[in-house]
Amino acid sequence: MTSQAKSSDRAQTIRLAIAALSWFVAYFVARVLLKDSEAATWVRVAVALMPVPFFVATLIFVVRGARDLDELQRRIQLEALAIAFLVTMVFLMTLGLLQRAISLPFEDWSYLHVWPYLPVFYFGGIVIASRRYR
Amino acid sequence: MKNRLKVLRAERDWTQNDVAERLGVSRQTVNAIETERYDPSLPLAFKISRIFGQPIEAIFVYEEAAVVE
């Protein structure tokens, strides 16, 4: 990889980090604003949708980054996503069954609290897939 | 698939980073090919053959018990 390509990679990583950070900040700001909010419905909906543009920006940078990966890195990403997808499916299916069996408390197991597990599954998938080619 | 990448690289006194830079891939990819944990695609195999100035079959050896023709 040339030094020009490396510096372009670094710039891309910085852009992705800024977009992802903005997305998380927007998400948590929206959560705080929506908590016990008595604003009009349209305002609450607008606040709930506030993180979406930041998410779209993050998605664009992620896709651009994926296109620049070499063939082994792409394979690792594919294996990681396959692992994360299947673990997520089993996780949600089990949660659904448990909800029927013991009625899980909403405050701990709603979508609001479950989604952070998904990136954890993805990064776990990357660790597992990377180890194979180390 | 067996390969002679490590030997060819050592003959030229190149590091894995040098090879990675010439091929436009990561060092991890070069290492995975050298340790035979990953078989490169045909375009990458051609690139490898080009940078070492040797035909593909002199670098990579495909081993199979029986090849049906």
PDB file of C-alpha atoms in Angstrom:
ATOM      1  CA  MET A   1       0.000   0.000   0.000  1.00  0.00           C
ATOM      2  CA  THR A   2       1.480   3.370  -0.972  1.00  0.00           C
ATOM      3  CA  SER A   3       1.796   6.253   1.504  1.00  0.00           C
ATOM      4  CA  GLN A   4      -0.834   8.149  -0.499  1.00  0.00           C
ATOM      5  CA  ALA A   5      -3.241   5.194  -0.132  1.00  0.00           C
ATOM      6  CA  LYS A   6      -2.432   4.994   3.589  1.00  0.00           C
ATOM      7  CA  SER A   7      -3.206   8.665   4.118  1.00  0.00           C
ATOM      8  CA  SER A   8      -6.437   8.279   2.140  1.00  0.00           C
ATOM      9  CA  ASP A   9      -7.309   5.288   4.378  1.00  0.00           C
ATOM     10  CA  ARG A  10      -6.635   7.364   7.465  1.00  0.00           C
ATOM     11  CA  ALA A  11      -8.849  10.193   6.207  1.00  0.00           C
ATOM     12  CA  GLN A  12     -11.606   7.699   5.470  1.00  0.00           C
ATOM     13  CA  THR A  13     -11.300   6.166   8.946  1.00  0.00           C
ATOM     14  CA  ILE A  14     -11.499   9.618  10.542  1.00  0.00           C
ATOM     15  CA  ARG A  15     -14.613  10.487   8.510  1.00  0.00           C
ATOM     16  CA  LEU A  16     -16.221   7.187   9.530  1.00  0.00           C
ATOM     17  CA  ALA A  17     -15.333   7.724  13.195  1.00  0.00           C
ATOM     18  CA  ILE A  18     -16.827  11.242  13.151  1.00  0.00           C
ATOM     19  CA  ALA A  19     -20.028  10.028  11.444  1.00  0.00           C
ATOM     20  CA  ALA A  20     -20.399   7.081  13.856  1.00  0.00           C
ATOM     21  CA  LEU A  21     -19.735   9.275  16.884  1.00  0.00           C
ATOM     22  CA  SER A  22     -22.293  11.846  15.675  1.00  0.00           C
ATOM     23  CA  TRP A  23     -24.802   9.043  15.189  1.00  0.00           C
ATOM     24  CA  PHE A  24     -24.302   7.752  18.762  1.00  0.00           C
ATOM     25  CA  VAL A  25     -24.454  11.269  20.233  1.00  0.00           C
ATOM     26  CA  ALA A  26     -27.645  12.016  18.248  1.00  0.00           C
ATOM     27  CA  TYR A  27     -29.145   8.732  19.428  1.00  0.00           C
ATOM     28  CA  PHE A  28     -28.460   9.379  23.099  1.00  0.00           C
ATOM     29  CA  VAL A  29     -29.580  13.026  22.837  1.00  0.00           C
ATOM     30  CA  ALA A  30     -32.835  11.781  21.253  1.00  0.00           C
ATOM     31  CA  ARG A  31     -33.265   9.259  24.076  1.00  0.00           C
ATOM     32  CA  VAL A  32     -32.808  11.949  26.718  1.00  0.00           C
ATOM     33  CA  LEU A  33     -35.163  14.378  24.927  1.00  0.00           C
ATOM     34  CA  LEU A  34     -37.846  11.709  24.487  1.00  0.00           C
ATOM     35  CA  LYS A  35     -37.748  10.563  28.095  1.00  0.00           C
ATOM     36  CA  ASP A  36     -40.925  11.819  29.779  1.00  0.00           C
ATOM     37  CA  SER A  37     -41.403  14.288  26.920  1.00  0.00           C
ATOM     38  CA  GLU A  38     -44.763  15.994  26.700  1.00  0.00           C
ATOM     39  CA  ALA A  39     -44.068  17.764  23.416  1.00  0.00           C
ATOM     40  CA  ALA A  40     -46.410  17.474  20.440  1.00  0.00           C
ATOM     41  CA  THR A  41     -46.442  14.160  18.582  1.00  0.00           C
ATOM     42  CA  TRP A  42     -44.722  15.575  15.476  1.00  0.00           C
ATOM     43  CA  VAL A  43     -41.916  16.985  17.631  1.00  0.00           C
ATOM     44  CA  ARG A  44     -41.397  13.616  19.338  1.00  0.00           C
ATOM     45  CA  VAL A  45     -41.367  11.835  15.962  1.00  0.00           C
ATOM     46  CA  ALA A  46     -38.867  14.376  14.605  1.00  0.00           C
ATOM     47  CA  VAL A  47     -36.627  13.849  17.629  1.00  0.00           C
ATOM     48  CA  ALA A  48     -36.895  10.052  17.234  1.00  0.00           C
ATOM     49  CA  LEU A  49     -35.813  10.366  13.586  1.00  0.00           C
ATOM     50  CA  MET A  50     -32.982  12.781  14.383  1.00  0.00           C
ATOM     51  CA  PRO A  51     -30.213  10.115  14.419  1.00  0.00           C
ATOM     52  CA  VAL A  52     -31.223   8.695  10.985  1.00  0.00           C
ATOM     53  CA  PRO A  53     -29.222  11.162   8.787  1.00  0.00           C
ATOM     54  CA  PHE A  54     -26.128  10.473  10.907  1.00  0.00           C
ATOM     55  CA  PHE A  55     -26.749   6.757  10.509  1.00  0.00           C
ATOM     56  CA  VAL A  56     -27.024   7.172   6.710  1.00  0.00           C
ATOM     57  CA  ALA A  57     -23.700   9.073   6.663  1.00  0.00           C
ATOM     58  CA  THR A  58     -22.099   6.281   8.718  1.00  0.00           C
ATOM     59  CA  LEU A  59     -23.536   3.662   6.359  1.00  0.00           C
ATOM     60  CA  ILE A  60     -22.109   5.475   3.308  1.00  0.00           C
ATOM     61  CA  PHE A  61     -18.626   5.583   4.870  1.00  0.00           C
ATOM     62  CA  VAL A  62     -18.867   1.925   5.917  1.00  0.00           C
ATOM     63  CA  VAL A  63     -19.814   0.848   2.372  1.00  0.00           C
ATOM     64  CA  ARG A  64     -17.016   2.971   0.868  1.00  0.00           C
ATOM     65  CA  GLY A  65     -14.576   1.443   3.331  1.00  0.00           C
ATOM     66  CA  ALA A  66     -15.769  -2.086   2.487  1.00  0.00           C
ATOM     67  CA  ARG A  67     -15.140  -1.435  -1.215  1.00  0.00           C
ATOM     68  CA  ASP A  68     -11.532  -0.523  -0.443  1.00  0.00           C
ATOM     69  CA  LEU A  69     -10.820  -3.709   1.504  1.00  0.00           C
ATOM     70  CA  ASP A  70      -8.637  -6.382  -0.035  1.00  0.00           C
ATOM     71  CA  GLU A  71      -9.991  -9.855  -0.750  1.00  0.00           C
ATOM     72  CA  LEU A  72      -8.996 -11.456   2.566  1.00  0.00           C
ATOM     73  CA  GLN A  73     -10.419  -8.560   4.589  1.00  0.00           C
ATOM     74  CA  ARG A  74     -13.667  -8.860   2.634  1.00  0.00           C
ATOM     75  CA  ARG A  75     -13.816 -12.555   3.429  1.00  0.00           C
ATOM     76  CA  ILE A  76     -13.281 -11.806   7.129  1.00  0.00           C
ATOM     77  CA  GLN A  77     -16.109  -9.239   7.008  1.00  0.00           C
ATOM     78  CA  LEU A  78     -18.395 -11.742   5.288  1.00  0.00           C
ATOM     79  CA  GLU A  79     -17.677 -14.435   7.874  1.00  0.00           C
ATOM     80  CA  ALA A  80     -18.152 -11.899  10.697  1.00  0.00           C
ATOM     81  CA  LEU A  81     -21.510 -10.796   9.285  1.00  0.00           C
ATOM     82  CA  ALA A  82     -22.627 -14.406   8.834  1.00  0.00           C
ATOM     83  CA  ILE A  83     -21.759 -15.153  12.469  1.00  0.00           C
ATOM     84  CA  ALA A  84     -23.410 -11.932  13.704  1.00  0.00           C
ATOM     85  CA  PHE A  85     -26.559 -12.535  11.647  1.00  0.00           C
ATOM     86  CA  LEU A  86     -27.065 -16.065  12.921  1.00  0.00           C
ATOM     87  CA  VAL A  87     -26.292 -15.160  16.546  1.00  0.00           C
ATOM     88  CA  THR A  88     -28.728 -12.224  16.288  1.00  0.00           C
ATOM     89  CA  MET A  89     -31.417 -14.497  14.876  1.00  0.00           C
ATOM     90  CA  VAL A  90     -30.999 -17.036  17.679  1.00  0.00           C
ATOM     91  CA  PHE A  91     -30.830 -14.232  20.268  1.00  0.00           C
ATOM     92  CA  LEU A  92     -34.065 -12.571  19.085  1.00  0.00           C
ATOM     93  CA  MET A  93     -35.837 -15.907  18.667  1.00  0.00           C
ATOM     94  CA  THR A  94     -34.871 -16.934  22.210  1.00  0.00           C
ATOM     95  CA  LEU A  95     -35.955 -13.539  23.569  1.00  0.00           C
ATOM     96  CA  GLY A  96     -39.297 -13.936  21.801  1.00  0.00           C
ATOM     97  CA  LEU A  97     -39.843 -17.351  23.352  1.00  0.00           C
ATOM     98  CA  LEU A  98     -38.741 -16.147  26.792  1.00  0.00           C
ATOM     99  CA  GLN A  99     -41.152 -13.240  26.493  1.00  0.00           C
ATOM    100  CA  ARG A 100     -43.956 -15.736  26.028  1.00  0.00           C
ATOM    101  CA  ALA A 101     -42.662 -17.967  28.814  1.00  0.00           C
ATOM    102  CA  ILE A 102     -41.923 -15.474  31.587  1.00  0.00           C
ATOM    103  CA  SER A 103     -42.892 -12.047  30.222  1.00  0.00           C
ATOM    104  CA  LEU A 104     -39.556 -10.199  30.231  1.00  0.00           C
ATOM    105  CA  PRO A 105     -39.605  -6.674  31.710  1.00  0.00           C
ATOM    106  CA  PHE A 106     -39.938  -4.009  28.971  1.00  0.00           C
ATOM    107  CA  GLU A 107     -37.449  -1.703  30.701  1.00  0.00           C
ATOM    108  CA  ASP A 108     -34.649  -4.254  30.240  1.00  0.00           C
ATOM    109  CA  TRP A 109     -35.547  -6.153  27.094  1.00  0.00           C
ATOM    110  CA  SER A 110     -37.301  -3.751  24.708  1.00  0.00           C
ATOM    111  CA  TYR A 111     -35.768  -2.906  21.278  1.00  0.00           C
ATOM    112  CA  LEU A 112     -34.281   0.138  22.985  1.00  0.00           C
ATOM    113  CA  HIS A 113     -32.082  -2.089  25.139  1.00  0.00           C
ATOM    114  CA  VAL A 114     -31.523  -5.045  22.840  1.00  0.00           C
ATOM    115  CA  TRP A 115     -29.914  -3.326  19.798  1.00  0.00           C
ATOM    116  CA  PRO A 116     -26.527  -2.629  21.475  1.00  0.00           C
ATOM    117  CA  TYR A 117     -25.983  -6.404  21.526  1.00  0.00           C
ATOM    118  CA  LEU A 118     -25.931  -6.493  17.706  1.00  0.00           C
ATOM    119  CA  PRO A 119     -22.640  -4.571  17.187  1.00  0.00           C
ATOM    120  CA  VAL A 120     -21.162  -6.717  19.956  1.00  0.00           C
ATOM    121  CA  PHE A 121     -22.088  -9.847  17.952  1.00  0.00           C
ATOM    122  CA  TYR A 122     -20.557  -8.262  14.822  1.00  0.00           C
ATOM    123  CA  PHE A 123     -17.257  -7.376  16.517  1.00  0.00           C
ATOM    124  CA  GLY A 124     -17.228 -10.835  18.118  1.00  0.00           C
ATOM    125  CA  GLY A 125     -17.646 -12.247  14.586  1.00  0.00           C
ATOM    126  CA  ILE A 126     -14.671 -10.190  13.364  1.00  0.00           C
ATOM    127  CA  VAL A 127     -12.491 -11.497  16.200  1.00  0.00           C
ATOM    128  CA  ILE A 128     -13.470 -15.117  15.445  1.00  0.00           C
ATOM    129  CA  ALA A 129     -13.037 -14.745  11.657  1.00  0.00           C
ATOM    130  CA  SER A 130      -9.705 -12.857  11.967  1.00  0.00           C
ATOM    131  CA  ARG A 131      -8.200 -15.528  14.208  1.00  0.00           C
ATOM    132  CA  ARG A 132      -8.593 -18.072  11.435  1.00  0.00           C
ATOM    133  CA  TYR A 133      -6.271 -16.125   9.128  1.00  0.00           C
ATOM    134  CA  ARG A 134      -3.761 -14.883  11.695  1.00  0.00           C
TER     135      ARG A 134
ATOM    136  CA  MET B   1      -2.700 -25.060  -1.800  1.00  0.00           C
ATOM    137  CA  LYS B   2       1.052 -25.026  -1.152  1.00  0.00           C
ATOM    138  CA  ASN B   3       3.154 -22.035  -2.173  1.00  0.00           C
ATOM    139  CA  ARG B   4       6.761 -20.795  -2.259  1.00  0.00           C
ATOM    140  CA  LEU B   5       5.969 -17.209  -1.378  1.00  0.00           C
ATOM    141  CA  LYS B   6       8.059 -17.131   1.802  1.00  0.00           C
ATOM    142  CA  VAL B   7      11.121 -18.574   0.021  1.00  0.00           C
ATOM    143  CA  LEU B   8      10.817 -16.186  -2.928  1.00  0.00           C
ATOM    144  CA  ARG B   9      10.361 -13.252  -0.566  1.00  0.00           C
ATOM    145  CA  ALA B  10      13.422 -14.254   1.477  1.00  0.00           C
ATOM    146  CA  GLU B  11      15.500 -14.607  -1.701  1.00  0.00           C
ATOM    147  CA  ARG B  12      14.745 -10.989  -2.517  1.00  0.00           C
ATOM    148  CA  ASP B  13      15.127  -9.826   1.072  1.00  0.00           C
ATOM    149  CA  TRP B  14      11.626  -8.353   1.042  1.00  0.00           C
ATOM    150  CA  THR B  15       9.473  -7.987   4.133  1.00  0.00           C
ATOM    151  CA  GLN B  16       5.801  -8.943   4.169  1.00  0.00           C
ATOM    152  CA  ASN B  17       5.074  -5.213   4.150  1.00  0.00           C
ATOM    153  CA  ASP B  18       7.146  -4.790   0.972  1.00  0.00           C
ATOM    154  CA  VAL B  19       5.171  -7.541  -0.757  1.00  0.00           C
ATOM    155  CA  ALA B  20       1.871  -6.180   0.549  1.00  0.00           C
ATOM    156  CA  GLU B  21       2.733  -2.724  -0.785  1.00  0.00           C
ATOM    157  CA  ARG B  22       3.640  -4.110  -4.206  1.00  0.00           C
ATOM    158  CA  LEU B  23       0.422  -6.122  -4.349  1.00  0.00           C
ATOM    159  CA  GLY B  24      -1.837  -3.415  -2.924  1.00  0.00           C
ATOM    160  CA  VAL B  25      -3.109  -5.675  -0.120  1.00  0.00           C
ATOM    161  CA  SER B  26      -2.714  -5.763   3.653  1.00  0.00           C
ATOM    162  CA  ARG B  27       0.235  -7.425   5.391  1.00  0.00           C
ATOM    163  CA  GLN B  28      -2.276  -9.784   7.025  1.00  0.00           C
ATOM    164  CA  THR B  29      -3.250 -11.034   3.561  1.00  0.00           C
ATOM    165  CA  VAL B  30       0.376 -11.710   2.596  1.00  0.00           C
ATOM    166  CA  ASN B  31       0.925 -13.518   5.897  1.00  0.00           C
ATOM    167  CA  ALA B  32      -2.252 -15.615   5.473  1.00  0.00           C
ATOM    168  CA  ILE B  33      -1.137 -16.656   1.967  1.00  0.00           C
ATOM    169  CA  GLU B  34       2.382 -17.494   3.149  1.00  0.00           C
ATOM    170  CA  THR B  35       1.112 -19.618   6.006  1.00  0.00           C
ATOM    171  CA  GLU B  36      -1.323 -21.290   3.586  1.00  0.00           C
ATOM    172  CA  ARG B  37      -4.371 -20.294   5.581  1.00  0.00           C
ATOM    173  CA  TYR B  38      -5.762 -18.412   2.615  1.00  0.00           C
ATOM    174  CA  ASP B  39      -5.653 -19.151  -1.110  1.00  0.00           C
ATOM    175  CA  PRO B  40      -5.504 -15.987  -3.213  1.00  0.00           C
ATOM    176  CA  SER B  41      -7.921 -15.251  -6.020  1.00  0.00           C
ATOM    177  CA  LEU B  42      -6.714 -15.765  -9.584  1.00  0.00           C
ATOM    178  CA  PRO B  43      -6.093 -12.007 -10.199  1.00  0.00           C
ATOM    179  CA  LEU B  44      -4.035 -11.779  -6.981  1.00  0.00           C
ATOM    180  CA  ALA B  45      -2.112 -14.952  -7.895  1.00  0.00           C
ATOM    181  CA  PHE B  46      -1.266 -13.352 -11.265  1.00  0.00           C
ATOM    182  CA  LYS B  47      -0.076 -10.197  -9.492  1.00  0.00           C
ATOM    183  CA  ILE B  48       2.113 -12.307  -7.192  1.00  0.00           C
ATOM    184  CA  SER B  49       3.534 -14.153 -10.180  1.00  0.00           C
ATOM    185  CA  ARG B  50       4.271 -10.829 -11.875  1.00  0.00           C
ATOM    186  CA  ILE B  51       6.099  -9.222  -8.939  1.00  0.00           C
ATOM    187  CA  PHE B  52       8.297 -12.305  -8.495  1.00  0.00           C
ATOM    188  CA  GLY B  53       8.778 -12.715 -12.236  1.00  0.00           C
ATOM    189  CA  GLN B  54       7.822 -16.384 -12.145  1.00  0.00           C
ATOM    190  CA  PRO B  55       4.927 -18.353 -13.610  1.00  0.00           C
ATOM    191  CA  ILE B  56       2.003 -19.084 -11.268  1.00  0.00           C
ATOM    192  CA  GLU B  57       2.699 -22.823 -11.273  1.00  0.00           C
ATOM    193  CA  ALA B  58       6.257 -22.153 -10.063  1.00  0.00           C
ATOM    194  CA  ILE B  59       4.847 -20.362  -7.009  1.00  0.00           C
ATOM    195  CA  PHE B  60       1.616 -22.228  -6.241  1.00  0.00           C
ATOM    196  CA  VAL B  61       1.240 -25.987  -6.187  1.00  0.00           C
ATOM    197  CA  TYR B  62      -2.273 -27.346  -6.291  1.00  0.00           C
ATOM    198  CA  GLU B  63      -2.446 -30.622  -4.426  1.00  0.00           C
ATOM    199  CA  GLU B  64      -5.331 -32.996  -4.778  1.00  0.00           C
ATOM    200  CA  ALA B  65      -5.432 -36.760  -4.394  1.00  0.00           C
ATOM    201  CA  ALA B  66      -6.984 -37.260  -7.801  1.00  0.00           C
ATOM    202  CA  VAL B  67      -7.685 -34.744 -10.521  1.00  0.00           C
ATOM    203  CA  VAL B  68     -10.465 -35.777 -12.910  1.00  0.00           C
ATOM    204  CA  GLU B  69      -9.845 -34.566 -16.444  1.00  0.00           C
TER     205      GLU B  69
END
